[in-house]
Amino acid sequence: MNKLLLMTLLFVLLGCASQTEFEEIKMIHKIEYPLLPGWVYELPAGEYVIGIAQKSFDEDEMKDAAKQMAAVMKSRNEASYSIEKFASTTTEDLLRDGKAEFRLNVSASPETTQNIYETLKMVDEVFFFDYYLALFSFQNDSVAEKYKNRFVANFPDWYEKDDIKVDSLKIISHTSGSSSHLIIAWEHAAQNARLEIAKYIEKDVRSALISTDEEIEKKIAVETSKKLIRMEITRSFISSELHDNLHSYKVFLEMVMEK
């Protein structure tokens, strides 16, 4: 009788323990808007650019990595080539049927990138999770205090979707990029912005040619290369999404190109 009672109590205790353990396992999912300085949300007027690096105990290496990224970003915005290749195939192999597209945006001059790198000065900095963000300039050693103030911004009203807006003076591209790596998300958003601007310019040129002479339209190659100049990231926004202690990032950018 005592053995039966003991076994019953044991099963009850084990059941309670299992239930308690099960209840403690909860899925964590939340979107976080970080505390960041004003220059992340809106860059100051003038020659400023943001660089990002992985947080590191080697401070010099970390800052240099952010400076290198800033130099590449500034170089591509000053002058870069957007290359787009498109191919369509029809074969008996169903896995090979369909369309292939290749899109690339590269700096127009490696020498320019190096010159920018050597001239950049770090103006302000901030840590964000496992990343180091820095504001650089090659004209100024400082920035107005309002841009250094840190706050949590609401989701930007300037972004509705990835799109292009055009007026008489400039082309404005709104794009986004996502990744588990903040640097990759930022670079994807910036590259998407340049490529969308290039696509708009190409479309505009094609329309002008077609309206001029239908025969010219037939000679336009599907492969295109456009030189983009005088582009600038003017606003940005970063959101972080937490899935069971794993962060993913989404970057929203506004890039402007003067006509």
mmCIF file of C-alpha atoms in Angstrom:
data_model
loop_
_atom_site.group_PDB
_atom_site.id
_atom_site.type_symbol
_atom_site.label_atom_id
_atom_site.label_comp_id
_atom_site.label_asym_id
_atom_site.label_seq_id
_atom_site.Cartn_x
_atom_site.Cartn_y
_atom_site.Cartn_z
ATOM 1 C CA MET A 1 0.000 0.000 0.000
ATOM 2 C CA ASN A 2 2.840 2.336 0.946
ATOM 3 C CA LYS A 3 4.598 1.497 -2.348
ATOM 4 C CA LEU A 4 1.470 2.299 -4.319
ATOM 5 C CA LEU A 5 1.052 5.631 -2.522
ATOM 6 C CA LEU A 6 4.710 6.486 -3.059
ATOM 7 C CA MET A 7 4.519 5.736 -6.772
ATOM 8 C CA THR A 8 1.361 7.825 -7.119
ATOM 9 C CA LEU A 9 3.022 10.799 -5.414
ATOM 10 C CA LEU A 10 6.083 10.390 -7.614
ATOM 11 C CA PHE A 11 4.012 10.484 -10.834
ATOM 12 C CA VAL A 12 2.159 13.570 -9.608
ATOM 13 C CA LEU A 13 5.417 15.372 -8.780
ATOM 14 C CA LEU A 14 6.948 14.461 -12.127
ATOM 15 C CA GLY A 15 3.835 15.672 -13.936
ATOM 16 C CA CYS A 16 3.924 18.993 -12.105
ATOM 17 C CA ALA A 17 7.636 19.406 -12.822
ATOM 18 C CA SER A 18 7.113 18.689 -16.529
ATOM 19 C CA GLN A 19 4.226 21.122 -16.697
ATOM 20 C CA THR A 20 6.269 23.832 -14.939
ATOM 21 C CA GLU A 21 9.200 23.253 -17.277
ATOM 22 C CA PHE A 22 6.907 23.398 -20.325
ATOM 23 C CA GLU A 23 5.303 26.638 -19.187
ATOM 24 C CA GLU A 24 8.703 28.319 -18.821
ATOM 25 C CA ILE A 25 9.600 27.692 -22.470
ATOM 26 C CA LYS A 26 8.200 30.738 -24.220
ATOM 27 C CA MET A 27 8.882 32.037 -27.718
ATOM 28 C CA ILE A 28 10.341 35.535 -27.678
ATOM 29 C CA HIS A 29 9.390 37.812 -30.562
ATOM 30 C CA LYS A 30 9.478 41.589 -30.485
ATOM 31 C CA ILE A 31 10.389 44.537 -32.690
ATOM 32 C CA GLU A 32 12.761 47.033 -31.106
ATOM 33 C CA TYR A 33 13.334 50.647 -32.063
ATOM 34 C CA PRO A 34 16.711 51.664 -30.630
ATOM 35 C CA LEU A 35 17.974 54.766 -28.876
ATOM 36 C CA LEU A 36 20.159 56.431 -31.505
ATOM 37 C CA PRO A 37 21.577 59.903 -32.220
ATOM 38 C CA GLY A 38 19.746 62.244 -34.565
ATOM 39 C CA TRP A 39 22.311 61.840 -37.375
ATOM 40 C CA VAL A 40 21.188 58.240 -37.885
ATOM 41 C CA TYR A 41 17.632 59.367 -38.645
ATOM 42 C CA GLU A 42 18.562 62.414 -40.718
ATOM 43 C CA LEU A 43 22.039 63.248 -41.924
ATOM 44 C CA PRO A 44 23.219 66.835 -41.459
ATOM 45 C CA ALA A 45 23.512 68.961 -44.571
ATOM 46 C CA GLY A 46 26.984 68.777 -46.042
ATOM 47 C CA GLU A 47 29.547 66.070 -46.606
ATOM 48 C CA TYR A 48 28.572 63.487 -43.980
ATOM 49 C CA VAL A 49 28.383 59.713 -44.288
ATOM 50 C CA ILE A 50 27.699 56.817 -41.898
ATOM 51 C CA GLY A 51 29.992 53.830 -41.456
ATOM 52 C CA ILE A 52 29.212 50.634 -39.535
ATOM 53 C CA ALA A 53 31.445 47.917 -38.096
ATOM 54 C CA GLN A 54 31.071 44.845 -35.930
ATOM 55 C CA LYS A 55 31.735 45.634 -32.257
ATOM 56 C CA SER A 56 35.247 44.568 -31.319
ATOM 57 C CA PHE A 57 37.692 44.708 -28.423
ATOM 58 C CA ASP A 58 40.241 46.036 -30.915
ATOM 59 C CA GLU A 59 39.027 49.630 -30.997
ATOM 60 C CA ASP A 60 41.381 50.802 -33.752
ATOM 61 C CA GLU A 61 40.430 47.940 -36.059
ATOM 62 C CA MET A 62 36.728 48.490 -35.382
ATOM 63 C CA LYS A 63 36.887 52.206 -36.161
ATOM 64 C CA ASP A 64 38.961 51.582 -39.268
ATOM 65 C CA ALA A 65 36.399 49.049 -40.553
ATOM 66 C CA ALA A 66 33.612 51.621 -40.085
ATOM 67 C CA LYS A 67 35.726 54.230 -41.871
ATOM 68 C CA GLN A 68 36.342 51.865 -44.789
ATOM 69 C CA MET A 69 32.614 51.203 -45.159
ATOM 70 C CA ALA A 70 31.902 54.951 -45.032
ATOM 71 C CA ALA A 71 34.502 55.590 -47.743
ATOM 72 C CA VAL A 72 33.030 52.941 -50.063
ATOM 73 C CA MET A 73 29.495 54.224 -49.429
ATOM 74 C CA LYS A 74 30.509 57.833 -50.142
ATOM 75 C CA SER A 75 32.472 56.835 -53.248
ATOM 76 C CA ARG A 76 29.541 54.906 -54.728
ATOM 77 C CA ASN A 77 27.192 57.769 -53.986
ATOM 78 C CA GLU A 78 29.527 60.286 -55.624
ATOM 79 C CA ALA A 79 29.956 58.237 -58.802
ATOM 80 C CA SER A 80 29.139 54.613 -59.505
ATOM 81 C CA TYR A 81 28.103 52.322 -62.315
ATOM 82 C CA SER A 82 24.869 50.379 -62.194
ATOM 83 C CA ILE A 83 25.034 47.254 -64.334
ATOM 84 C CA GLU A 84 22.011 45.149 -65.128
ATOM 85 C CA LYS A 85 22.032 42.031 -67.272
ATOM 86 C CA PHE A 86 18.928 40.102 -68.231
ATOM 87 C CA ALA A 87 18.570 36.803 -70.068
ATOM 88 C CA SER A 88 15.602 34.638 -70.987
ATOM 89 C CA THR A 89 15.900 31.040 -72.088
ATOM 90 C CA THR A 90 13.501 28.362 -73.336
ATOM 91 C CA THR A 91 14.703 24.762 -73.157
ATOM 92 C CA GLU A 92 13.288 21.310 -72.607
ATOM 93 C CA ASP A 93 14.787 21.280 -69.146
ATOM 94 C CA LEU A 94 12.106 22.754 -66.888
ATOM 95 C CA LEU A 95 14.681 23.602 -64.228
ATOM 96 C CA ARG A 96 16.507 25.819 -66.720
ATOM 97 C CA ASP A 97 13.489 27.558 -68.178
ATOM 98 C CA GLY A 98 12.685 31.088 -67.165
ATOM 99 C CA LYS A 99 14.542 34.305 -66.602
ATOM 100 C CA ALA A 100 17.851 35.225 -65.035
ATOM 101 C CA GLU A 101 18.753 38.654 -63.788
ATOM 102 C CA PHE A 102 22.062 40.061 -62.583
ATOM 103 C CA ARG A 103 22.259 43.439 -60.848
ATOM 104 C CA LEU A 104 25.415 45.134 -59.599
ATOM 105 C CA ASN A 105 26.480 48.556 -58.396
ATOM 106 C CA VAL A 106 30.199 49.361 -58.205
ATOM 107 C CA SER A 107 32.360 52.395 -57.509
ATOM 108 C CA ALA A 108 33.395 54.282 -60.609
ATOM 109 C CA SER A 109 36.936 54.876 -59.305
ATOM 110 C CA PRO A 110 38.922 52.893 -56.677
ATOM 111 C CA GLU A 111 41.328 55.840 -56.462
ATOM 112 C CA THR A 112 38.445 58.092 -55.436
ATOM 113 C CA THR A 113 37.480 55.628 -52.696
ATOM 114 C CA GLN A 114 41.034 55.677 -51.332
ATOM 115 C CA ASN A 115 41.179 59.474 -51.396
ATOM 116 C CA ILE A 116 37.885 59.708 -49.518
ATOM 117 C CA TYR A 117 39.106 57.195 -46.927
ATOM 118 C CA GLU A 118 42.259 59.212 -46.257
ATOM 119 C CA THR A 119 40.289 62.435 -45.826
ATOM 120 C CA LEU A 120 37.388 61.255 -43.640
ATOM 121 C CA LYS A 121 37.198 62.467 -40.042
ATOM 122 C CA MET A 122 35.140 60.774 -37.340
ATOM 123 C CA VAL A 123 32.589 63.214 -35.901
ATOM 124 C CA ASP A 124 30.399 61.114 -33.581
ATOM 125 C CA GLU A 125 29.876 57.465 -32.650
ATOM 126 C CA VAL A 126 27.422 55.111 -30.963
ATOM 127 C CA PHE A 127 27.133 51.423 -30.100
ATOM 128 C CA PHE A 128 24.031 49.543 -31.151
ATOM 129 C CA PHE A 129 23.740 45.910 -29.977
ATOM 130 C CA ASP A 130 26.802 44.174 -31.496
ATOM 131 C CA TYR A 131 27.589 47.038 -33.865
ATOM 132 C CA TYR A 132 29.518 50.287 -33.904
ATOM 133 C CA LEU A 133 28.051 53.189 -35.895
ATOM 134 C CA ALA A 134 30.092 56.286 -36.691
ATOM 135 C CA LEU A 135 29.405 59.574 -38.445
ATOM 136 C CA PHE A 136 32.220 60.744 -40.724
ATOM 137 C CA SER A 137 32.884 63.920 -42.661
ATOM 138 C CA PHE A 138 35.726 65.209 -44.800
ATOM 139 C CA GLN A 139 34.757 68.841 -44.366
ATOM 140 C CA ASN A 140 33.904 69.220 -40.670
ATOM 141 C CA ASP A 141 35.312 68.078 -37.334
ATOM 142 C CA SER A 142 31.996 68.394 -35.506
ATOM 143 C CA VAL A 143 28.246 68.453 -35.939
ATOM 144 C CA ALA A 144 25.446 70.470 -34.314
ATOM 145 C CA GLU A 145 24.465 69.200 -30.879
ATOM 146 C CA LYS A 146 20.907 68.434 -31.977
ATOM 147 C CA TYR A 147 22.265 65.677 -34.209
ATOM 148 C CA LYS A 148 24.132 64.109 -31.282
ATOM 149 C CA ASN A 149 21.088 63.931 -29.028
ATOM 150 C CA ARG A 150 19.855 60.347 -28.683
ATOM 151 C CA PHE A 151 16.211 59.375 -28.830
ATOM 152 C CA VAL A 152 13.860 56.651 -30.006
ATOM 153 C CA ALA A 153 12.209 57.742 -33.239
ATOM 154 C CA ASN A 154 8.826 56.603 -34.464
ATOM 155 C CA PHE A 155 8.627 54.677 -37.711
ATOM 156 C CA PRO A 156 9.334 57.291 -40.407
ATOM 157 C CA ASP A 157 6.405 58.909 -42.167
ATOM 158 C CA TRP A 158 8.598 59.487 -45.231
ATOM 159 C CA TYR A 159 8.670 55.749 -45.989
ATOM 160 C CA GLU A 160 5.545 54.013 -47.298
ATOM 161 C CA LYS A 161 7.102 51.429 -49.615
ATOM 162 C CA ASP A 162 10.115 50.994 -51.874
ATOM 163 C CA ASP A 163 9.506 53.610 -54.557
ATOM 164 C CA ILE A 164 10.861 56.439 -56.714
ATOM 165 C CA LYS A 165 9.705 60.043 -56.531
ATOM 166 C CA VAL A 166 10.779 62.650 -59.065
ATOM 167 C CA ASP A 167 10.565 66.424 -59.243
ATOM 168 C CA SER A 168 12.231 69.051 -61.413
ATOM 169 C CA LEU A 169 15.462 69.040 -59.394
ATOM 170 C CA LYS A 170 16.027 65.546 -58.042
ATOM 171 C CA ILE A 171 15.206 61.857 -58.011
ATOM 172 C CA ILE A 172 14.321 60.414 -54.593
ATOM 173 C CA SER A 173 14.549 56.684 -53.908
ATOM 174 C CA HIS A 174 13.027 55.028 -50.831
ATOM 175 C CA THR A 175 14.293 51.506 -50.252
ATOM 176 C CA SER A 176 14.750 48.917 -47.530
ATOM 177 C CA GLY A 177 17.059 46.005 -46.806
ATOM 178 C CA SER A 178 16.847 43.128 -44.325
ATOM 179 C CA SER A 179 19.429 40.770 -42.877
ATOM 180 C CA SER A 180 20.598 39.125 -39.672
ATOM 181 C CA HIS A 181 23.696 41.324 -40.160
ATOM 182 C CA LEU A 182 23.158 45.079 -39.832
ATOM 183 C CA ILE A 183 25.965 46.015 -42.257
ATOM 184 C CA ILE A 184 24.549 43.751 -44.966
ATOM 185 C CA ALA A 185 21.040 45.170 -44.438
ATOM 186 C CA TRP A 186 22.379 48.734 -44.790
ATOM 187 C CA GLU A 187 24.431 47.924 -47.902
ATOM 188 C CA HIS A 188 21.501 46.100 -49.524
ATOM 189 C CA ALA A 189 19.201 49.077 -48.947
ATOM 190 C CA ALA A 190 21.788 51.492 -50.399
ATOM 191 C CA GLN A 191 22.491 49.308 -53.430
ATOM 192 C CA ASN A 192 18.768 48.859 -54.070
ATOM 193 C CA ALA A 193 18.362 52.646 -54.024
ATOM 194 C CA ARG A 194 21.118 53.175 -56.608
ATOM 195 C CA LEU A 195 19.786 50.408 -58.851
ATOM 196 C CA GLU A 196 16.244 51.777 -58.727
ATOM 197 C CA ILE A 197 17.509 55.244 -59.664
ATOM 198 C CA ALA A 198 19.449 53.696 -62.564
ATOM 199 C CA LYS A 199 16.342 51.802 -63.675
ATOM 200 C CA TYR A 200 14.322 55.031 -63.656
ATOM 201 C CA ILE A 201 16.972 56.839 -65.727
ATOM 202 C CA GLU A 202 17.083 53.947 -68.212
ATOM 203 C CA LYS A 203 13.289 53.925 -68.526
ATOM 204 C CA ASP A 204 13.262 57.667 -69.068
ATOM 205 C CA VAL A 205 15.916 57.397 -71.802
ATOM 206 C CA ARG A 206 14.071 54.537 -73.508
ATOM 207 C CA SER A 207 10.833 56.541 -73.566
ATOM 208 C CA ALA A 208 12.596 59.490 -75.157
ATOM 209 C CA LEU A 209 14.179 57.303 -77.814
ATOM 210 C CA ILE A 210 10.957 55.468 -78.629
ATOM 211 C CA SER A 211 9.046 58.693 -79.041
ATOM 212 C CA THR A 212 11.769 59.966 -81.370
ATOM 213 C CA ASP A 213 12.205 56.977 -83.630
ATOM 214 C CA GLU A 214 10.723 53.494 -83.365
ATOM 215 C CA GLU A 215 13.709 52.011 -85.201
ATOM 216 C CA ILE A 216 16.091 53.184 -82.478
ATOM 217 C CA GLU A 217 14.090 51.279 -79.845
ATOM 218 C CA LYS A 218 14.822 48.014 -81.635
ATOM 219 C CA LYS A 219 18.565 48.595 -81.316
ATOM 220 C CA ILE A 220 18.587 49.230 -77.564
ATOM 221 C CA ALA A 221 20.462 46.413 -75.802
ATOM 222 C CA VAL A 222 18.920 44.737 -72.768
ATOM 223 C CA GLU A 223 22.286 44.996 -71.010
ATOM 224 C CA THR A 224 22.684 48.492 -69.627
ATOM 225 C CA SER A 225 25.308 50.440 -67.761
ATOM 226 C CA LYS A 226 24.568 53.842 -66.285
ATOM 227 C CA LYS A 227 26.883 56.166 -64.429
ATOM 228 C CA LEU A 228 25.193 57.566 -61.342
ATOM 229 C CA ILE A 229 26.528 60.764 -59.796
ATOM 230 C CA ARG A 230 25.838 63.146 -56.926
ATOM 231 C CA MET A 231 23.768 60.775 -54.824
ATOM 232 C CA GLU A 232 23.363 61.211 -51.084
ATOM 233 C CA ILE A 233 21.683 59.270 -48.292
ATOM 234 C CA THR A 234 19.585 61.896 -46.543
ATOM 235 C CA ARG A 235 17.515 59.885 -44.047
ATOM 236 C CA SER A 236 17.570 56.434 -42.520
ATOM 237 C CA PHE A 237 15.808 54.277 -39.972
ATOM 238 C CA ILE A 238 16.794 51.001 -38.307
ATOM 239 C CA SER A 239 14.482 48.489 -36.665
ATOM 240 C CA SER A 240 15.640 45.380 -34.860
ATOM 241 C CA GLU A 241 13.527 42.237 -34.598
ATOM 242 C CA LEU A 242 14.234 39.711 -31.846
ATOM 243 C CA HIS A 243 13.436 36.030 -32.455
ATOM 244 C CA ASP A 244 14.450 33.851 -29.497
ATOM 245 C CA ASN A 245 17.559 35.922 -28.677
ATOM 246 C CA LEU A 246 18.549 36.188 -32.360
ATOM 247 C CA HIS A 247 18.461 39.677 -33.846
ATOM 248 C CA SER A 248 17.570 40.553 -37.407
ATOM 249 C CA TYR A 249 17.665 44.069 -38.798
ATOM 250 C CA LYS A 250 15.707 46.114 -41.310
ATOM 251 C CA VAL A 251 17.145 49.329 -42.709
ATOM 252 C CA PHE A 252 15.078 51.994 -44.465
ATOM 253 C CA LEU A 253 16.906 54.610 -46.546
ATOM 254 C CA GLU A 254 16.111 57.745 -48.467
ATOM 255 C CA MET A 255 18.627 58.450 -51.240
ATOM 256 C CA VAL A 256 18.537 61.599 -53.350
ATOM 257 C CA MET A 257 20.185 62.181 -56.723
ATOM 258 C CA GLU A 258 20.414 65.621 -58.264
ATOM 259 C CA LYS A 259 19.291 65.852 -61.881
#
